[in-house]
Amino acid sequence: MRKQTKLVAVLSAAALLAIGASMTSFAAQGWQEESGTWVYYDSDGYKVSNEWKKSGNNWFYLNDDGEMATETLVEDGDYTYYVDENGVMAANRWVQVANDDDNSDDAPANYWYYFQASGKAYKAGDSTSFKTINGKKYAFDDEGKMLYGWVDGTSNRITDDEGWKESTTLYYCGTEDDGAQRVGWSQIHVINKDEDDEDQDYWFYFKANGKKLFAEDGDSITNKTINGRKYGFNSWGKMVSGWTEATAGEIPTASNYQNYSTSEDGSRRKGWFKAVPTDKINKEANQDDEEKWFYANNDGYLVVNQLKTINGKKYAFYDKGEMLSGLYALGVDDDNLIWGAEKIDSESKVKSYWAPKEEDAKAGIPLSDERATYVDENNIKLNVDVYYFGSSDDGSMKTGVQNVDVDGDTYAYFFGKSGNNKGKGFGSTTVGNYSDTVLGDGTVVKTFIYDKSAMYVQGRKIKADSDLKYEAFDAVGVKVSARSEGYKEEPLFLLNSSGSLMKNKKNVKDGNDMYYCTDGAGRVTYYGSEKCDSKDGVKHDKNNIH
């Protein structure tokens, strides 16, 4: 605000003579100049004091001594006036008056007053009432001083360093030389002892009535749409930025959080965005300043524990709300909600999803089709499938043939292309065309042979070691060498180093100079150090494991 500064109006000699002529024309009654000042005598010849007298179009005030007051505030009953250095009562203008009373550290050198057409200064009532002056709104205290800075609802300035945080602090009226009520956005310098750097510059939003927007009634955040974008404000009225726990809980979870961009922007994120996770959810990534991809719905809340289709592609988000990438074992229910997730980043983890546990084998527990199964607290078995979500900057669920890096080695995978099996590793407990294989003890397992030419387990193509050329695998993709002696009677399938199923083969020799014979389904009918010479490809000796 550009106020009218205090006017030092020096009257010309002609003007003073005119006033003097007017005043002296009354002789014994009226204005008289005495000892360099002006006085006024009534009709009885007494000097007037503590009264207003008019000369021409101007009003003048006679003080306690009966002298014309100049350049001072005049208290007349409940009203405050001001007369300038010529004694003229101020009207319709701002006046700056020196602070001669308050010597406190934060007291201003001067105060501003506004005097109406009647000469009366604007003053406060029982509650803060703003006066419109030259198109802007101002508030005044009960002495007529213009309020500035943070102001409450009872015409009091907030002088405490952190008083701006209080819900009773409703308005902001600029600096001591401004004073105009703020409406809309305003960046304000405050002191916040909760921050490492106490001095802060925060954004606030003031409603049309000038009141600060802030979260009320126990809410941690209140949201407001401004120019088509959503912003959040905390209980102090500060515009929030970054990660904000919008709905508080005893234990912070990603589903409670929203993200509000930077401290200079502040708009609430929706859709895709990349950010360093909050330390309350992912402390390690936060400390490493590692950015992750997130997706927020229109309400600002993160997609969490869900397989979600976005722009025609499917993505996975687990408990941290972060987009998953790479190879994952997921437990997903019929509503595409993810109840369990583990990244497959080592060869041992790959095997854990289909290899039988050694202790189970020794205990005589039969193999089954439930290699990738979790058991919950109620002993309910929950199936798990393997998915592939590409690189960290991609994340979309992959289908069909994929070459996947696991712990520095590349493996061939195949993922379902359509329907309920889309994205699931072919050869899981639920995905793919399979045949039932009866084990020696009568147990029936699902053997996943894709297109009658290759075996897959949880999406991974089973291959023989390149040095051995050929290797036998059991019905669920476990190498013969990994089997316990108790499973000699299980059907075995012969695969080469490319992963092709060896069907109707007779006397193919592996890298250890051992011979195999197979039937039309690729099942091993003979294995031994000598060739099989029988017509049906079967040799019944001590090395026969059919």
XYZ file of C-alpha atoms in Angstrom:
546
model
C 0.000 0.000 0.000
C 1.241 3.411 -0.847
C -0.109 5.545 1.903
C -0.294 9.319 2.002
C 2.703 10.126 4.129
C 2.524 12.756 6.785
C 2.194 16.088 5.012
C 4.350 18.941 6.155
C 2.267 21.670 4.638
C 4.057 24.969 4.997
C 1.610 27.773 4.477
C 2.732 30.710 2.459
C 3.149 34.120 4.049
C 0.065 35.337 2.219
C -1.986 32.448 3.617
C -0.789 33.130 7.144
C -1.676 36.768 6.766
C -5.104 35.782 5.545
C -5.643 33.566 8.597
C -4.278 36.264 10.817
C -6.537 38.863 9.287
C -9.500 36.557 9.813
C -8.560 35.820 13.414
C -7.683 39.397 14.427
C -10.800 40.789 12.852
C -12.708 39.602 15.931
C -10.587 41.865 18.158
C -11.408 40.920 21.758
C -13.339 37.840 20.665
C -11.817 35.200 18.416
C -8.330 34.338 17.311
C -5.319 36.193 18.632
C -1.627 35.617 18.073
C 0.302 35.639 21.302
C 3.957 34.779 21.887
C 4.280 33.076 18.503
C 1.186 30.905 18.831
C -2.533 31.258 18.330
C -5.215 31.446 21.007
C -8.959 31.965 20.947
C -11.043 34.255 23.173
C -14.739 33.787 23.781
C -17.306 36.575 23.953
C -16.547 37.113 27.615
C -12.877 37.592 26.871
C -11.769 34.263 28.289
C -9.215 32.116 26.547
C -10.802 28.930 25.189
C -9.167 25.549 25.995
C -9.892 21.890 25.165
C -12.220 22.920 22.334
C -12.360 22.865 18.574
C -12.686 26.136 16.716
C -13.105 26.651 13.022
C -11.423 29.163 10.767
C -12.466 29.126 7.158
C -12.834 25.487 6.089
C -10.443 24.153 8.709
C -10.833 23.060 12.315
C -8.246 23.833 14.978
C -7.884 22.563 18.517
C -7.104 24.623 21.638
C -5.187 22.569 24.205
C -5.156 22.660 28.007
C -3.199 25.915 27.930
C -5.558 27.453 25.430
C -2.923 27.338 22.707
C -3.602 26.022 19.225
C -2.326 22.407 19.126
C 0.032 21.371 16.320
C 1.442 18.099 15.072
C -0.182 15.914 17.710
C -2.948 13.484 18.455
C -6.009 14.967 20.100
C -8.106 12.827 22.432
C -11.604 14.295 22.618
C -13.989 12.086 24.535
C -14.035 8.641 22.919
C -12.556 9.943 19.705
C -9.028 10.520 18.472
C -8.065 13.261 16.032
C -4.858 14.625 14.627
C -3.757 18.182 13.908
C -0.785 18.849 11.657
C 2.077 21.288 12.086
C -0.237 24.129 10.995
C -2.853 23.060 13.521
C -5.280 21.861 10.842
C -7.376 18.809 11.742
C -6.479 15.840 9.462
C -9.340 14.360 7.431
C -9.585 11.637 4.784
C -5.951 10.732 5.030
C -3.278 8.550 6.567
C -1.010 10.040 9.200
C 2.193 8.517 10.549
C 2.815 9.318 14.224
C 6.057 8.682 16.086
C 6.035 5.986 18.753
C 7.073 7.822 21.900
C 5.624 5.386 24.436
C 6.510 1.775 23.570
C 10.230 0.976 23.838
C 9.950 -2.818 23.539
C 12.237 -4.599 21.086
C 9.591 -5.353 18.473
C 7.767 -2.019 18.737
C 7.743 0.042 15.519
C 9.303 3.504 15.304
C 5.997 4.923 14.064
C 2.309 4.051 13.979
C -0.190 4.706 11.207
C -3.669 6.152 11.744
C -6.427 6.881 9.309
C -8.687 9.884 9.909
C -12.124 9.936 8.333
C -13.924 12.901 6.770
C -15.118 13.842 10.267
C -11.515 13.822 11.468
C -12.151 10.840 13.716
C -9.622 8.025 13.616
C -10.883 4.563 12.784
C -10.895 2.391 15.916
C -11.635 -1.238 16.765
C -14.892 -2.513 18.129
C -15.391 -5.699 20.125
C -14.185 -7.787 17.178
C -11.798 -7.141 14.345
C -13.578 -4.991 11.790
C -11.855 -4.070 8.565
C -12.276 -0.687 6.915
C -11.988 -0.288 3.163
C -9.634 2.545 2.231
C -8.686 3.173 -1.377
C -9.880 -0.325 -2.302
C -7.923 -2.148 0.414
C -8.956 -3.335 3.868
C -7.307 -2.321 7.114
C -7.855 -3.017 10.809
C -7.165 -0.759 13.777
C -6.826 -1.255 17.521
C -8.896 0.479 20.175
C -6.502 3.457 20.135
C -6.742 3.885 16.384
C -3.353 2.396 15.522
C -3.290 0.446 12.279
C -2.782 -3.263 12.947
C -0.128 -5.160 11.001
C 1.373 -8.640 10.884
C -0.671 -11.471 12.375
C -3.993 -10.362 13.859
C -6.576 -12.280 15.903
C -10.353 -11.897 15.882
C -10.450 -9.296 18.669
C -8.315 -6.563 17.099
C -5.075 -7.640 18.718
C -1.710 -8.026 17.063
C 0.005 -11.385 17.657
C 3.481 -10.559 18.917
C 4.597 -14.038 20.059
C 7.175 -15.505 17.638
C 5.117 -18.626 17.033
C 1.683 -17.126 17.585
C 0.988 -17.502 13.864
C 0.403 -21.219 14.510
C -2.650 -20.641 16.694
C -6.136 -21.245 15.303
C -7.247 -17.927 16.824
C -4.739 -16.120 14.604
C -7.027 -15.388 11.687
C -5.624 -12.590 9.559
C -2.377 -11.313 8.152
C -1.989 -7.579 7.514
C 1.461 -7.126 6.064
C 4.301 -5.119 7.578
C 4.182 -2.022 9.806
C 4.307 0.178 6.691
C 1.736 -1.848 4.768
C -1.149 -3.126 6.860
C -3.455 -4.205 4.040
C -5.436 -7.379 4.729
C -4.098 -10.314 2.688
C -6.524 -12.291 0.557
C -5.580 -15.354 -1.503
C -1.999 -16.617 -1.636
C 0.679 -14.986 0.481
C 4.227 -16.109 1.263
C 5.090 -14.986 4.778
C 8.304 -15.109 6.759
C 7.760 -16.736 10.158
C 9.709 -18.258 13.016
C 9.124 -21.975 13.480
C 11.137 -23.526 16.268
C 10.075 -27.023 15.148
C 12.387 -26.689 12.132
C 16.188 -26.887 12.110
C 16.324 -23.422 10.582
C 13.922 -21.391 12.708
C 13.386 -18.692 10.077
C 11.030 -19.991 7.397
C 9.129 -18.647 4.415
C 5.782 -20.444 4.155
C 2.822 -20.129 1.822
C -0.593 -19.394 3.321
C -4.013 -18.939 1.781
C -6.515 -16.369 3.057
C -10.183 -16.666 2.191
C -12.286 -13.851 0.693
C -13.069 -12.586 4.204
C -9.342 -12.470 4.958
C -9.383 -15.407 7.366
C -6.544 -17.903 7.311
C -7.383 -21.305 5.838
C -6.332 -24.098 8.212
C -7.263 -27.641 9.253
C -9.907 -27.634 11.966
C -11.690 -30.111 14.242
C -8.778 -32.480 14.659
C -8.079 -32.919 10.944
C -4.387 -33.068 10.126
C -4.946 -31.582 6.662
C -7.655 -29.531 4.972
C -7.753 -29.446 1.181
C -8.892 -26.645 -1.092
C -9.183 -26.423 -4.858
C -7.556 -23.218 -6.092
C -7.456 -22.430 -9.812
C -8.288 -26.046 -10.596
C -5.542 -27.555 -8.441
C -5.755 -29.138 -5.007
C -3.696 -27.827 -2.088
C -3.393 -28.934 1.524
C -3.074 -26.835 4.679
C -2.211 -27.988 8.184
C -3.586 -26.837 11.520
C -1.232 -23.824 11.459
C -2.512 -22.752 8.042
C 0.799 -23.544 6.391
C 0.587 -24.959 2.859
C 1.937 -28.485 3.123
C 4.507 -29.919 0.746
C 6.105 -33.281 0.159
C 4.794 -36.303 2.053
C 1.902 -35.610 4.388
C 0.050 -38.074 6.589
C -3.463 -37.024 5.594
C -5.212 -39.560 7.831
C -3.291 -40.259 10.997
C -3.019 -43.774 12.373
C -1.217 -45.446 15.240
C 1.231 -46.990 12.781
C 2.062 -44.969 9.622
C 1.143 -46.792 6.422
C 1.547 -45.749 2.802
C -2.242 -45.726 2.371
C -2.440 -42.808 4.854
C -0.119 -40.545 2.870
C -0.536 -37.956 0.148
C 2.180 -36.027 -1.671
C 1.991 -32.280 -2.245
C 4.874 -31.466 -4.584
C 7.479 -28.849 -3.552
C 7.329 -26.029 -1.011
C 7.109 -23.554 -3.902
C 4.381 -25.414 -5.795
C 2.419 -27.397 -3.232
C -0.274 -28.794 -5.511
C -1.424 -32.254 -4.511
C -0.063 -35.002 -6.727
C -2.313 -37.230 -8.736
C -1.438 -39.804 -11.345
C 2.204 -40.750 -11.808
C 4.931 -38.965 -9.887
C 8.487 -39.714 -8.832
C 9.707 -38.864 -5.344
C 11.992 -39.933 -2.522
C 9.829 -41.985 -0.117
C 9.010 -40.672 3.341
C 11.289 -42.050 6.040
C 8.213 -43.220 7.958
C 7.534 -45.831 5.234
C 10.886 -46.522 3.562
C 13.690 -45.259 5.770
C 16.500 -46.829 3.738
C 15.449 -45.288 0.405
C 14.835 -41.973 2.151
C 18.332 -41.920 3.631
C 19.824 -42.859 0.245
C 17.771 -40.102 -1.443
C 16.505 -42.771 -3.845
C 13.497 -41.754 -5.933
C 10.641 -44.195 -6.546
C 7.604 -44.119 -8.817
C 4.164 -43.729 -7.231
C 0.629 -43.426 -8.531
C -1.996 -41.353 -6.730
C -5.726 -41.538 -7.366
C -7.773 -38.381 -7.894
C -8.277 -38.099 -4.128
C -4.502 -37.891 -3.695
C -4.149 -41.213 -1.892
C -1.581 -43.697 -3.164
C -2.396 -46.938 -4.892
C -1.233 -49.543 -2.363
C -1.326 -53.372 -2.330
C -2.878 -53.552 -5.757
C -2.431 -54.632 -9.366
C -3.801 -51.610 -11.223
C -4.461 -51.000 -14.901
C -3.270 -47.536 -15.979
C -3.588 -46.386 -19.588
C -4.090 -49.951 -20.739
C -1.075 -51.380 -18.909
C -0.960 -53.187 -15.588
C 1.324 -52.157 -12.724
C 1.940 -53.503 -9.228
C 2.109 -51.466 -6.010
C 2.791 -53.124 -2.682
C 2.696 -51.962 0.940
C 5.110 -49.031 0.510
C 3.031 -47.645 -2.357
C 6.045 -47.857 -4.667
C 5.743 -49.177 -8.214
C 7.348 -52.606 -8.357
C 9.876 -53.443 -11.049
C 11.764 -56.599 -11.905
C 10.802 -60.194 -11.104
C 8.349 -60.705 -8.254
C 6.475 -63.492 -6.557
C 3.050 -62.058 -5.746
C 0.033 -63.288 -3.892
C -2.963 -61.674 -5.624
C -6.623 -62.253 -4.824
C -9.582 -62.205 -7.219
C -9.980 -58.437 -6.790
C -6.369 -57.777 -7.864
C -5.381 -56.915 -4.306
C -1.838 -57.959 -3.401
C -1.551 -59.716 -0.052
C 2.116 -60.728 -0.360
C 5.163 -59.788 -2.451
C 8.803 -60.824 -2.583
C 11.352 -59.713 -5.133
C 13.212 -62.544 -6.844
C 16.725 -61.147 -7.040
C 18.835 -64.251 -6.512
C 19.037 -67.788 -7.832
C 18.180 -69.196 -4.420
C 14.929 -67.255 -4.356
C 14.034 -68.501 -7.824
C 14.412 -72.077 -6.668
C 12.468 -71.489 -3.477
C 9.263 -71.133 -5.444
C 9.315 -74.658 -6.827
C 12.120 -76.726 -5.273
C 11.044 -79.087 -2.490
C 12.479 -78.420 0.922
C 15.165 -80.927 1.881
C 13.679 -81.433 5.320
C 10.295 -82.226 3.764
C 11.844 -84.824 1.503
C 13.673 -86.471 4.367
C 10.474 -86.524 6.380
C 8.770 -88.406 3.571
C 6.359 -85.571 2.684
C 5.290 -86.211 -0.922
C 5.893 -83.681 -3.654
C 2.844 -81.802 -4.805
C 1.744 -79.020 -7.121
C 1.856 -76.487 -4.291
C 5.519 -75.502 -4.527
C 4.686 -71.775 -4.545
C 2.270 -71.634 -1.652
C 2.101 -69.607 1.555
C 0.178 -70.780 4.585
C -1.532 -68.041 6.592
C -2.180 -67.935 10.334
C -5.350 -69.994 9.849
C -3.419 -72.700 7.988
C -5.100 -71.709 4.725
C -2.913 -72.275 1.667
C -2.570 -69.237 -0.591
C -1.122 -69.621 -4.077
C 1.662 -67.361 -5.333
C 2.490 -66.488 -8.940
C 5.605 -64.983 -10.480
C 5.303 -61.764 -12.507
C 7.788 -59.601 -14.385
C 7.472 -55.796 -14.357
C 10.426 -54.683 -16.465
C 12.949 -52.030 -15.472
C 12.682 -49.419 -12.711
C 11.647 -46.770 -15.259
C 9.075 -49.032 -16.890
C 7.228 -51.150 -14.354
C 4.506 -52.415 -16.679
C 3.569 -56.073 -16.370
C 5.118 -58.173 -19.139
C 3.571 -61.040 -21.083
C 4.861 -63.691 -23.461
C 8.554 -64.558 -23.823
C 10.905 -62.414 -21.715
C 14.619 -62.603 -20.998
C 15.027 -61.781 -17.321
C 18.203 -60.981 -15.408
C 18.428 -62.699 -12.047
C 21.547 -62.098 -10.001
C 23.637 -61.338 -13.110
C 22.435 -64.293 -15.172
C 19.816 -64.160 -17.913
C 16.966 -66.663 -17.974
C 14.132 -67.289 -20.397
C 10.633 -66.794 -18.986
C 7.148 -67.087 -20.376
C 4.176 -65.184 -18.921
C 0.500 -65.664 -19.693
C -0.852 -63.473 -22.489
C -4.557 -63.265 -21.789
C -7.469 -63.887 -19.460
C -7.015 -64.636 -15.799
C -3.504 -65.926 -16.491
C -2.254 -62.701 -18.061
C 1.142 -61.748 -16.685
C 1.466 -64.855 -14.515
C 4.484 -67.054 -14.998
C 3.520 -70.075 -17.096
C 3.754 -73.203 -15.009
C 2.610 -71.829 -11.697
C 0.032 -73.743 -9.694
C -2.743 -71.931 -11.547
C -1.333 -70.937 -14.933
C -0.859 -72.914 -18.123
C -1.856 -76.118 -19.821
C -0.673 -79.047 -17.840
C -0.948 -82.799 -17.601
C -1.329 -84.815 -14.462
C 1.706 -86.890 -13.578
C 1.298 -89.744 -11.137
C 4.229 -90.183 -8.792
C 5.449 -93.490 -7.422
C 3.455 -93.110 -4.234
C 0.295 -92.255 -6.175
C 0.504 -88.494 -5.690
C -0.769 -86.545 -8.699
C 1.105 -83.372 -9.680
C 0.637 -80.876 -12.496
C 3.420 -80.956 -15.059
C 3.556 -77.806 -17.183
C 4.744 -78.579 -20.684
C 4.211 -75.587 -22.984
C 3.201 -76.417 -26.553
C 4.439 -79.979 -25.926
C 8.025 -78.808 -26.325
C 9.310 -77.149 -23.121
C 8.840 -77.302 -19.377
C 8.126 -74.162 -17.344
C 7.917 -73.622 -13.626
C 6.594 -70.292 -12.376
C 7.374 -68.818 -15.770
C 10.978 -69.952 -15.964
C 12.021 -72.248 -18.793
C 13.765 -75.339 -17.437
C 17.070 -76.074 -19.179
C 19.902 -78.542 -18.833
C 23.320 -77.269 -17.894
C 25.260 -76.390 -21.056
C 28.205 -78.588 -20.034
C 25.977 -81.618 -19.483
C 23.928 -81.105 -22.675
C 21.052 -83.165 -21.247
C 19.527 -83.405 -17.790
C 16.540 -85.151 -16.292
C 13.953 -83.232 -14.269
C 11.089 -84.426 -12.177
C 7.461 -83.598 -12.811
C 7.735 -80.167 -11.257
C 11.056 -79.098 -12.719
C 13.549 -80.292 -10.118
C 16.786 -81.829 -11.333
C 17.348 -85.518 -10.653
C 20.502 -84.682 -8.736
C 18.470 -82.646 -6.269
C 16.138 -85.525 -5.477
C 16.289 -87.751 -2.479
C 16.651 -91.503 -2.831
C 13.032 -91.828 -1.848
C 11.846 -90.511 -5.208
C 13.512 -92.877 -7.625
C 10.213 -94.061 -8.954
C 8.992 -90.633 -10.098
C 8.632 -89.957 -13.824
C 11.524 -87.873 -15.177
C 11.595 -85.605 -18.218
C 14.691 -85.092 -20.353
C 15.576 -81.547 -21.458
C 18.525 -80.214 -23.433
C 20.520 -77.041 -22.765
C 18.089 -75.018 -24.893
C 15.164 -76.192 -22.815
C 13.663 -78.391 -25.500
C 11.857 -81.540 -24.403
C 13.635 -84.630 -25.747
C 10.904 -86.928 -27.132
C 11.380 -90.398 -28.629
C 15.140 -90.273 -28.099
C 17.360 -93.350 -27.965
C 20.795 -93.354 -26.427
C 21.514 -89.601 -26.300
C 24.652 -89.074 -24.251
C 25.184 -86.266 -21.753
C 28.438 -84.592 -20.724
C 29.114 -87.326 -18.173
C 28.902 -90.048 -20.848
C 25.583 -91.270 -19.499
C 22.867 -92.463 -21.891
C 19.175 -91.589 -21.955
C 16.203 -93.013 -23.754
C 12.800 -91.292 -23.756
C 9.215 -91.943 -24.836
C 6.925 -89.816 -26.987
C 6.161 -87.474 -24.058
C 9.854 -86.893 -23.336
C 9.812 -89.038 -20.225
C 12.996 -90.926 -19.393
C 12.645 -94.642 -20.005
C 16.296 -95.490 -19.569
C 19.358 -93.933 -17.953
C 22.724 -95.665 -17.661
C 26.367 -95.853 -18.484
C 25.686 -98.351 -21.286
C 23.553 -97.938 -24.350
C 20.094 -99.315 -24.338
C 19.802 -102.078 -26.920
C 16.236 -103.250 -26.365
C 13.627 -102.570 -28.979
C 11.413 -100.534 -26.667
C 14.289 -98.389 -25.415
C 14.225 -99.901 -21.975
C 17.084 -101.713 -20.289
C 16.340 -103.284 -16.958
C 19.561 -103.168 -15.031
C 20.765 -101.557 -11.836
C 21.103 -98.144 -13.513
C 17.533 -98.121 -14.809
C 15.474 -95.496 -12.982
C 12.236 -95.883 -14.884
